[in-house]
Amino acid sequence: MSQVTDPEDLIPSILAESRIIAVVGLSSNADRPSYEVAHYLQSHGYRIVPVNPTYAGAHILGEPCYATLQEAASAVEKKGQKIDVVDVFRKAEDIPPVVDDAIAIKADCIWMQLGIAHQAAAEKARAVGLKVVMDKCIKVEHALHA
């Protein structure tokens, strides 16, 4: 039997306990899945923190966009808050450095969107106590568990 907690068991508590979600790879294009998901989460009371170097300095969904997860975390910390979930819209091969950043900012969870998984990075995150969800859409899971 695996020692890893089934992500299905973690999802309701992640969604209930989290308030601030950094969306890595968030696009300003309303037709992109990242925008749709972030808008949905925002409309359900979560604070979205956009992270995308392409849009750094601009605003997406009314929130300032940051070039890096570290910059985003620093801005949130200035308000006495922290990023709870790092929701990733990037290719699987881009996941390891995002996991390193999530560990560095002491996020509680790394969430890899539908179609994205990276086992080695997930194991690294779990080894330091992060909750890990892979290959699942946070919007779909919220709708199922809300």
Tab-separated table of C-alpha atoms in Angstrom:
chain	number	residue	atom	x	y	z
A	1	MET	CA	0.000	0.000	0.000
A	2	SER	CA	1.292	3.445	-0.926
A	3	GLN	CA	2.305	5.904	1.782
A	4	VAL	CA	1.256	8.796	-0.437
A	5	THR	CA	-2.163	10.160	0.442
A	6	ASP	CA	-4.575	9.868	-2.455
A	7	PRO	CA	-4.976	13.354	-3.987
A	8	GLU	CA	-8.715	12.716	-4.130
A	9	ASP	CA	-8.730	12.760	-0.319
A	10	LEU	CA	-6.790	16.028	-0.207
A	11	ILE	CA	-8.825	18.038	-2.700
A	12	PRO	CA	-11.781	19.030	-0.481
A	13	SER	CA	-9.493	20.268	2.309
A	14	ILE	CA	-7.194	22.088	-0.147
A	15	LEU	CA	-10.164	23.925	-1.619
A	16	ALA	CA	-11.709	24.668	1.788
A	17	GLU	CA	-8.526	25.849	3.505
A	18	SER	CA	-6.946	27.841	0.667
A	19	ARG	CA	-7.667	31.507	-0.015
A	20	ILE	CA	-4.804	32.723	-2.228
A	21	ILE	CA	-3.954	30.905	-5.438
A	22	ALA	CA	-0.992	31.825	-7.629
A	23	VAL	CA	-1.786	30.900	-11.226
A	24	VAL	CA	1.485	30.216	-13.016
A	25	GLY	CA	1.058	30.658	-16.762
A	26	LEU	CA	-2.111	32.763	-16.480
A	27	SER	CA	-2.989	34.353	-19.805
A	28	SER	CA	-4.744	37.696	-20.274
A	29	ASN	CA	-6.676	36.113	-23.170
A	30	ALA	CA	-10.216	35.361	-21.958
A	31	ASP	CA	-10.421	32.424	-24.393
A	32	ARG	CA	-7.546	30.553	-22.721
A	33	PRO	CA	-8.268	27.851	-20.126
A	34	SER	CA	-5.987	29.519	-17.563
A	35	TYR	CA	-8.055	32.721	-17.716
A	36	GLU	CA	-11.352	30.836	-17.533
A	37	VAL	CA	-10.216	28.836	-14.497
A	38	ALA	CA	-8.763	31.883	-12.709
A	39	HIS	CA	-11.921	33.899	-13.360
A	40	TYR	CA	-14.035	31.056	-11.976
A	41	LEU	CA	-11.902	30.779	-8.838
A	42	GLN	CA	-11.984	34.532	-8.337
A	43	SER	CA	-15.775	34.537	-8.658
A	44	HIS	CA	-15.887	31.905	-5.907
A	45	GLY	CA	-13.976	34.006	-3.388
A	46	TYR	CA	-10.365	33.031	-4.010
A	47	ARG	CA	-7.714	35.681	-4.501
A	48	ILE	CA	-5.853	35.066	-7.736
A	49	VAL	CA	-2.207	36.060	-8.089
A	50	PRO	CA	-1.176	35.990	-11.772
A	51	VAL	CA	2.359	34.777	-12.562
A	52	ASN	CA	3.521	35.099	-16.152
A	53	PRO	CA	6.667	36.957	-17.296
A	54	THR	CA	4.940	37.889	-20.577
A	55	TYR	CA	2.399	40.029	-18.700
A	56	ALA	CA	4.526	41.170	-15.742
A	57	GLY	CA	3.508	44.649	-14.648
A	58	ALA	CA	0.099	44.405	-16.318
A	59	HIS	CA	-3.147	43.466	-14.595
A	60	ILE	CA	-5.122	40.283	-15.259
A	61	LEU	CA	-8.581	39.954	-13.711
A	62	GLY	CA	-7.863	43.160	-11.790
A	63	GLU	CA	-4.773	41.708	-10.097
A	64	PRO	CA	-1.149	42.723	-10.781
A	65	CYS	CA	0.795	40.102	-12.706
A	66	TYR	CA	4.271	39.066	-11.580
A	67	ALA	CA	7.181	37.693	-13.587
A	68	THR	CA	8.075	35.046	-11.001
A	69	LEU	CA	6.478	33.146	-8.171
A	70	GLN	CA	9.020	34.682	-5.784
A	71	GLU	CA	7.949	38.215	-6.775
A	72	ALA	CA	4.303	37.252	-6.331
A	73	ALA	CA	4.955	35.729	-2.903
A	74	SER	CA	6.911	38.791	-1.805
A	75	ALA	CA	4.061	41.124	-2.815
A	76	VAL	CA	1.499	38.967	-0.989
A	77	GLU	CA	3.718	38.776	2.119
A	78	LYS	CA	3.814	42.586	2.293
A	79	LYS	CA	0.096	42.361	3.068
A	80	GLY	CA	0.695	39.781	5.785
A	81	GLN	CA	-0.582	36.915	3.633
A	82	LYS	CA	0.862	33.900	1.824
A	83	ILE	CA	0.211	31.938	-1.322
A	84	ASP	CA	-1.626	28.748	-0.405
A	85	VAL	CA	-1.812	26.997	-3.772
A	86	VAL	CA	0.423	27.212	-6.835
A	87	ASP	CA	-1.839	26.285	-9.764
A	88	VAL	CA	0.272	25.519	-12.827
A	89	PHE	CA	-0.649	25.977	-16.476
A	90	ARG	CA	2.698	24.984	-17.988
A	91	LYS	CA	4.053	21.992	-19.888
A	92	ALA	CA	5.155	19.000	-17.831
A	93	GLU	CA	8.834	19.641	-18.587
A	94	ASP	CA	8.468	23.127	-17.024
A	95	ILE	CA	7.171	21.759	-13.713
A	96	PRO	CA	10.442	21.069	-11.772
A	97	PRO	CA	11.515	24.729	-11.443
A	98	VAL	CA	7.950	25.727	-10.516
A	99	VAL	CA	7.975	23.087	-7.771
A	100	ASP	CA	11.326	24.439	-6.542
A	101	ASP	CA	9.791	27.919	-6.399
A	102	ALA	CA	6.663	26.630	-4.620
A	103	ILE	CA	8.896	24.994	-2.012
A	104	ALA	CA	10.949	28.179	-1.638
A	105	ILE	CA	7.876	30.356	-0.991
A	106	LYS	CA	6.447	27.770	1.431
A	107	ALA	CA	3.220	27.197	-0.483
A	108	ASP	CA	0.939	24.511	0.919
A	109	CYS	CA	0.064	22.868	-2.382
A	110	ILE	CA	1.267	22.485	-5.957
A	111	TRP	CA	-1.600	21.845	-8.370
A	112	MET	CA	-0.819	20.695	-11.899
A	113	GLN	CA	-3.744	21.303	-14.204
A	114	LEU	CA	-5.486	18.726	-16.379
A	115	GLY	CA	-3.013	16.991	-18.682
A	116	ILE	CA	0.016	17.999	-16.601
A	117	ALA	CA	1.991	15.598	-14.412
A	118	HIS	CA	5.606	15.261	-13.353
A	119	GLN	CA	6.218	12.389	-10.936
A	120	ALA	CA	9.766	13.301	-9.857
A	121	ALA	CA	8.788	16.898	-9.121
A	122	ALA	CA	5.697	15.680	-7.256
A	123	GLU	CA	7.810	13.383	-5.094
A	124	LYS	CA	10.196	16.241	-4.315
A	125	ALA	CA	7.275	18.463	-3.284
A	126	ARG	CA	5.703	15.753	-1.122
A	127	ALA	CA	9.057	15.045	0.541
A	128	VAL	CA	9.049	18.552	2.013
A	129	GLY	CA	5.384	18.498	2.989
A	130	LEU	CA	3.565	20.065	0.067
A	131	LYS	CA	0.236	18.623	-0.994
A	132	VAL	CA	0.333	17.621	-4.650
A	133	VAL	CA	-2.466	17.332	-7.178
A	134	MET	CA	-1.638	16.324	-10.754
A	135	ASP	CA	-3.648	16.067	-13.951
A	136	LYS	CA	-6.791	17.652	-12.503
A	137	CYS	CA	-8.600	20.907	-13.214
A	138	ILE	CA	-9.053	22.967	-10.058
A	139	LYS	CA	-12.232	24.508	-11.510
A	140	VAL	CA	-13.787	21.099	-12.169
A	141	GLU	CA	-12.740	19.828	-8.741
A	142	HIS	CA	-14.170	22.909	-7.034
A	143	ALA	CA	-17.491	22.412	-8.817
A	144	LEU	CA	-17.535	18.751	-7.736
A	145	HIS	CA	-16.618	19.392	-4.101
A	146	ALA	CA	-18.316	22.740	-3.407
